Amino acid sequence: MTTVAQLVVPTEDVMLSETFAALPELDVRVKTVAADGPHQTMPLVWITGASKRQIRNALSDDSSIKEFTSLLEHDASEWLYRLEYTADLEALFSAVFTNNGTILDAECSADAWTFHLLFSDRGLLSEAIPQLEDHGLQIEITRMIGADRNTDLGAMTLTEAQENAIREAYERGYYDVPRQLSLEELAAELDVSHQALSERLRRANKVLASEQFDKLESDGLVQ
């Protein structure tokens, strides 16, 4: 059966741990993970939380980054980069692709990378995990879901950042009536951009609503 898995890997096992160490307030959002030929995969990431010069210096000093290219700029405070990693990180992506897996999306924090992977068969996922661990990667499967052609893949997974965002929004009164603070105020308190927080809450709400509807449907309460 087609399977979507959420894998968490320590940042130090993937890339950017040295960049986060140099700039702890950095906010990194993975726009996409794009293939550039059969053997190289380039993460495209939005980075904010420091000046462009500071980000450039941190990436230059990061031993996990082979090359980086600045592609776009937003409001002179957020930049889109294409990252090329060093050769030893190829193991993570090759283990996925050689087992006919697909990277749906990814998210990065100072502590961990979270990957959402799709495999045409659960057995192929089982083949990929030992290959990753053989390369010294610490893999934690935090979620695994069967999928079919009617499944909305974009609404299946709740990332760590989305979970944290919706928890903070709930605890700080963003969902109260009346609201205790605005989205802009919440973003400022969490030290993330308004755009990033809005996207995280939107995705998180969609995931939770989908899960609740599926539960009601399985219980026979809706048809």
Short mmCIF file of C-alpha atoms in Angstrom, two decimals:
data_model
loop_
_atom_site.label_atom_id
_atom_site.label_comp_id
_atom_site.label_asym_id
_atom_site.label_seq_id
_atom_site.Cartn_x
_atom_site.Cartn_y
_atom_site.Cartn_z
CA MET A 1 0.00 0.00 0.00
CA THR A 2 1.20 3.51 -0.78
CA THR A 3 2.65 4.98 2.41
CA VAL A 4 3.48 8.48 3.59
CA ALA A 5 6.03 8.63 6.41
CA GLN A 6 7.25 11.51 8.53
CA LEU A 7 10.95 11.08 9.34
CA VAL A 8 12.89 13.23 11.80
CA VAL A 9 16.67 13.41 11.48
CA PRO A 10 18.97 15.50 13.73
CA THR A 11 20.11 18.66 11.97
CA GLU A 12 23.73 17.74 12.64
CA ASP A 13 23.20 14.59 10.52
CA VAL A 14 21.86 16.57 7.55
CA MET A 15 22.97 20.19 7.13
CA LEU A 16 22.92 23.69 8.61
CA SER A 17 23.70 22.78 12.24
CA GLU A 18 26.78 25.05 12.15
CA THR A 19 24.72 27.85 10.61
CA PHE A 20 22.16 27.58 13.42
CA ALA A 21 24.98 27.52 15.99
CA ALA A 22 26.36 30.77 14.58
CA LEU A 23 22.90 32.39 14.21
CA PRO A 24 20.54 30.85 16.84
CA GLU A 25 17.66 33.21 15.99
CA LEU A 26 17.58 32.11 12.36
CA ASP A 27 14.27 30.99 10.86
CA VAL A 28 14.64 28.56 7.94
CA ARG A 29 11.65 27.45 5.84
CA VAL A 30 12.12 24.80 3.18
CA LYS A 31 10.35 25.96 0.04
CA THR A 32 10.91 22.72 -1.81
CA VAL A 33 13.44 19.96 -2.34
CA ALA A 34 14.24 20.01 -6.04
CA ALA A 35 16.13 17.37 -8.02
CA ASP A 36 19.03 18.65 -10.10
CA GLY A 37 19.95 15.62 -12.15
CA PRO A 38 19.80 11.96 -11.05
CA HIS A 39 22.32 12.22 -8.20
CA GLN A 40 21.92 15.65 -6.63
CA THR A 41 19.01 17.16 -4.77
CA MET A 42 18.97 20.88 -4.01
CA PRO A 43 16.94 22.19 -1.06
CA LEU A 44 15.45 25.63 -1.70
CA VAL A 45 15.06 27.48 1.60
CA TRP A 46 13.77 30.85 2.79
CA ILE A 47 16.04 32.26 5.50
CA THR A 48 15.28 35.18 7.81
CA GLY A 49 16.31 36.33 11.28
CA ALA A 50 19.69 37.86 10.42
CA SER A 51 21.22 40.22 7.89
CA LYS A 52 22.10 38.94 4.44
CA ARG A 53 25.79 39.43 5.23
CA GLN A 54 25.51 37.38 8.44
CA ILE A 55 23.64 34.61 6.61
CA ARG A 56 26.20 34.58 3.80
CA ASN A 57 29.09 34.34 6.26
CA ALA A 58 27.42 31.57 8.26
CA LEU A 59 26.67 29.50 5.16
CA SER A 60 30.22 30.03 3.90
CA ASP A 61 31.63 28.68 7.17
CA ASP A 62 29.22 25.73 7.38
CA SER A 63 31.10 22.53 6.52
CA SER A 64 27.88 20.82 5.42
CA ILE A 65 27.29 23.34 2.62
CA LYS A 66 29.32 22.94 -0.56
CA GLU A 67 27.78 25.89 -2.42
CA PHE A 68 24.84 28.24 -2.02
CA THR A 69 23.08 30.66 -4.34
CA SER A 70 20.81 33.56 -3.39
CA LEU A 71 17.78 33.44 -5.71
CA LEU A 72 15.11 35.83 -4.38
CA GLU A 73 14.63 38.54 -1.77
CA HIS A 74 11.46 39.47 0.15
CA ASP A 75 11.17 42.85 1.89
CA ALA A 76 14.95 43.02 2.34
CA SER A 77 14.56 40.68 5.33
CA GLU A 78 14.05 37.20 3.88
CA TRP A 79 16.08 35.45 1.20
CA LEU A 80 15.56 32.32 -0.89
CA TYR A 81 18.69 30.19 -1.22
CA ARG A 82 19.53 27.08 -3.19
CA LEU A 83 21.81 24.88 -1.11
CA GLU A 84 24.26 22.30 -2.40
CA TYR A 85 25.42 19.98 0.34
CA THR A 86 28.66 18.07 0.75
CA ALA A 87 28.94 14.57 -0.71
CA ASP A 88 28.40 12.60 2.51
CA LEU A 89 24.81 13.85 2.74
CA GLU A 90 23.90 12.18 -0.54
CA ALA A 91 23.20 8.98 1.42
CA LEU A 92 19.94 10.34 2.79
CA PHE A 93 18.46 11.22 -0.57
CA SER A 94 19.86 8.22 -2.47
CA ALA A 95 18.31 5.79 0.04
CA VAL A 96 14.92 7.39 -0.65
CA PHE A 97 15.22 7.53 -4.44
CA THR A 98 16.73 4.06 -4.94
CA ASN A 99 13.68 2.63 -3.15
CA ASN A 100 11.28 4.54 -5.42
CA GLY A 101 10.52 7.09 -2.74
CA THR A 102 9.53 10.72 -3.23
CA ILE A 103 10.23 13.70 -0.97
CA LEU A 104 6.91 15.50 -0.56
CA ASP A 105 8.29 18.31 1.58
CA ALA A 106 10.74 19.04 4.37
CA GLU A 107 11.20 21.38 7.28
CA CYS A 108 14.32 22.47 9.11
CA SER A 109 14.95 23.71 12.65
CA ALA A 110 18.03 24.09 14.85
CA ASP A 111 17.37 20.60 16.25
CA ALA A 112 16.06 18.50 13.39
CA TRP A 113 15.05 18.13 9.77
CA THR A 114 11.57 16.71 9.24
CA PHE A 115 10.95 14.91 5.94
CA HIS A 116 7.62 13.77 4.54
CA LEU A 117 8.27 10.86 2.21
CA LEU A 118 5.99 8.87 -0.07
CA PHE A 119 6.69 5.25 -1.00
CA SER A 120 4.60 3.15 -3.36
CA ASP A 121 4.81 0.25 -0.90
CA ARG A 122 5.47 0.13 2.85
CA GLY A 123 8.08 -2.55 2.22
CA LEU A 124 10.19 -0.06 0.27
CA LEU A 125 10.15 2.27 3.27
CA SER A 126 11.34 -0.67 5.38
CA GLU A 127 14.20 -1.15 2.91
CA ALA A 128 15.20 2.52 3.02
CA ILE A 129 15.41 2.91 6.81
CA PRO A 130 18.27 0.40 7.39
CA GLN A 131 20.19 1.97 4.51
CA LEU A 132 19.91 5.37 6.17
CA GLU A 133 20.97 3.96 9.54
CA ASP A 134 23.93 2.16 7.93
CA HIS A 135 25.25 5.61 7.00
CA GLY A 136 25.11 6.72 10.62
CA LEU A 137 21.90 8.74 10.37
CA GLN A 138 19.66 8.76 13.45
CA ILE A 139 16.18 8.16 12.06
CA GLU A 140 12.93 8.54 13.95
CA ILE A 141 9.65 7.70 12.22
CA THR A 142 7.11 9.93 13.93
CA ARG A 143 4.16 9.20 11.68
CA MET A 144 3.19 6.67 9.01
CA ILE A 145 -0.08 6.75 7.06
CA GLY A 146 -1.54 4.66 4.27
CA ALA A 147 -2.67 6.69 1.25
CA ASP A 148 -4.81 6.19 -1.81
CA ARG A 149 -5.63 8.26 -4.90
CA ASN A 150 -8.22 10.31 -3.01
CA THR A 151 -5.82 11.30 -0.22
CA ASP A 152 -4.83 14.94 0.01
CA LEU A 153 -1.09 14.54 0.52
CA GLY A 154 -0.74 18.17 1.51
CA ALA A 155 -3.03 17.66 4.49
CA MET A 156 -1.57 14.49 5.93
CA THR A 157 1.37 15.62 7.99
CA LEU A 158 1.90 18.01 10.86
CA THR A 159 5.49 19.20 11.14
CA GLU A 160 7.20 20.10 14.40
CA ALA A 161 7.09 23.81 13.57
CA GLN A 162 3.38 23.62 12.67
CA GLU A 163 2.63 21.74 15.89
CA ASN A 164 4.54 24.30 17.95
CA ALA A 165 2.84 27.20 16.15
CA ILE A 166 -0.69 25.96 16.72
CA ARG A 167 0.06 25.07 20.36
CA GLU A 168 1.43 28.56 21.03
CA ALA A 169 -1.50 30.15 19.18
CA TYR A 170 -3.94 28.19 21.34
CA GLU A 171 -2.18 28.83 24.65
CA ARG A 172 -1.70 32.56 23.99
CA GLY A 173 -5.34 33.13 23.10
CA TYR A 174 -5.19 33.55 19.34
CA TYR A 175 -8.23 31.26 18.99
CA ASP A 176 -10.17 32.86 21.85
CA VAL A 177 -13.35 34.87 21.14
CA PRO A 178 -12.51 37.67 21.21
CA ARG A 179 -8.86 37.04 20.31
CA GLN A 180 -6.30 37.94 22.94
CA LEU A 181 -3.70 38.90 20.31
CA SER A 182 -3.41 39.34 16.56
CA LEU A 183 -1.46 37.19 14.13
CA GLU A 184 1.11 39.98 13.84
CA GLU A 185 1.53 40.12 17.62
CA LEU A 186 1.82 36.34 17.87
CA ALA A 187 4.44 36.30 15.10
CA ALA A 188 6.43 38.98 16.92
CA GLU A 189 6.27 37.03 20.20
CA LEU A 190 7.43 33.85 18.47
CA ASP A 191 10.10 35.77 16.52
CA VAL A 192 9.00 34.47 13.12
CA SER A 193 7.77 36.30 10.07
CA HIS A 194 4.04 36.99 9.70
CA GLN A 195 4.07 35.06 6.42
CA ALA A 196 5.76 31.99 7.93
CA LEU A 197 3.40 31.86 10.91
CA SER A 198 0.31 32.28 8.74
CA GLU A 199 1.39 29.38 6.52
CA ARG A 200 2.18 27.13 9.49
CA LEU A 201 -1.19 27.75 11.14
CA ARG A 202 -3.05 27.25 7.86
CA ARG A 203 -1.36 23.90 7.24
CA ALA A 204 -1.76 22.81 10.87
CA ASN A 205 -5.48 23.66 10.89
CA LYS A 206 -5.97 21.72 7.67
CA VAL A 207 -4.22 18.64 9.07
CA LEU A 208 -6.18 18.68 12.33
CA ALA A 209 -9.49 19.26 10.57
CA SER A 210 -8.77 16.39 8.19
CA GLU A 211 -7.90 14.06 11.07
CA GLN A 212 -11.05 15.00 12.97
CA PHE A 213 -13.25 14.49 9.93
CA ASP A 214 -11.65 11.10 9.24
CA LYS A 215 -12.31 10.06 12.85
CA LEU A 216 -15.97 11.12 12.66
CA GLU A 217 -16.31 9.29 9.35
CA SER A 218 -14.74 6.09 10.74
CA ASP A 219 -17.08 6.28 13.75
CA GLY A 220 -20.05 6.49 11.38
CA LEU A 221 -21.03 9.94 12.61
CA VAL A 222 -20.76 11.53 9.15
CA GLN A 223 -21.25 10.11 5.68
#
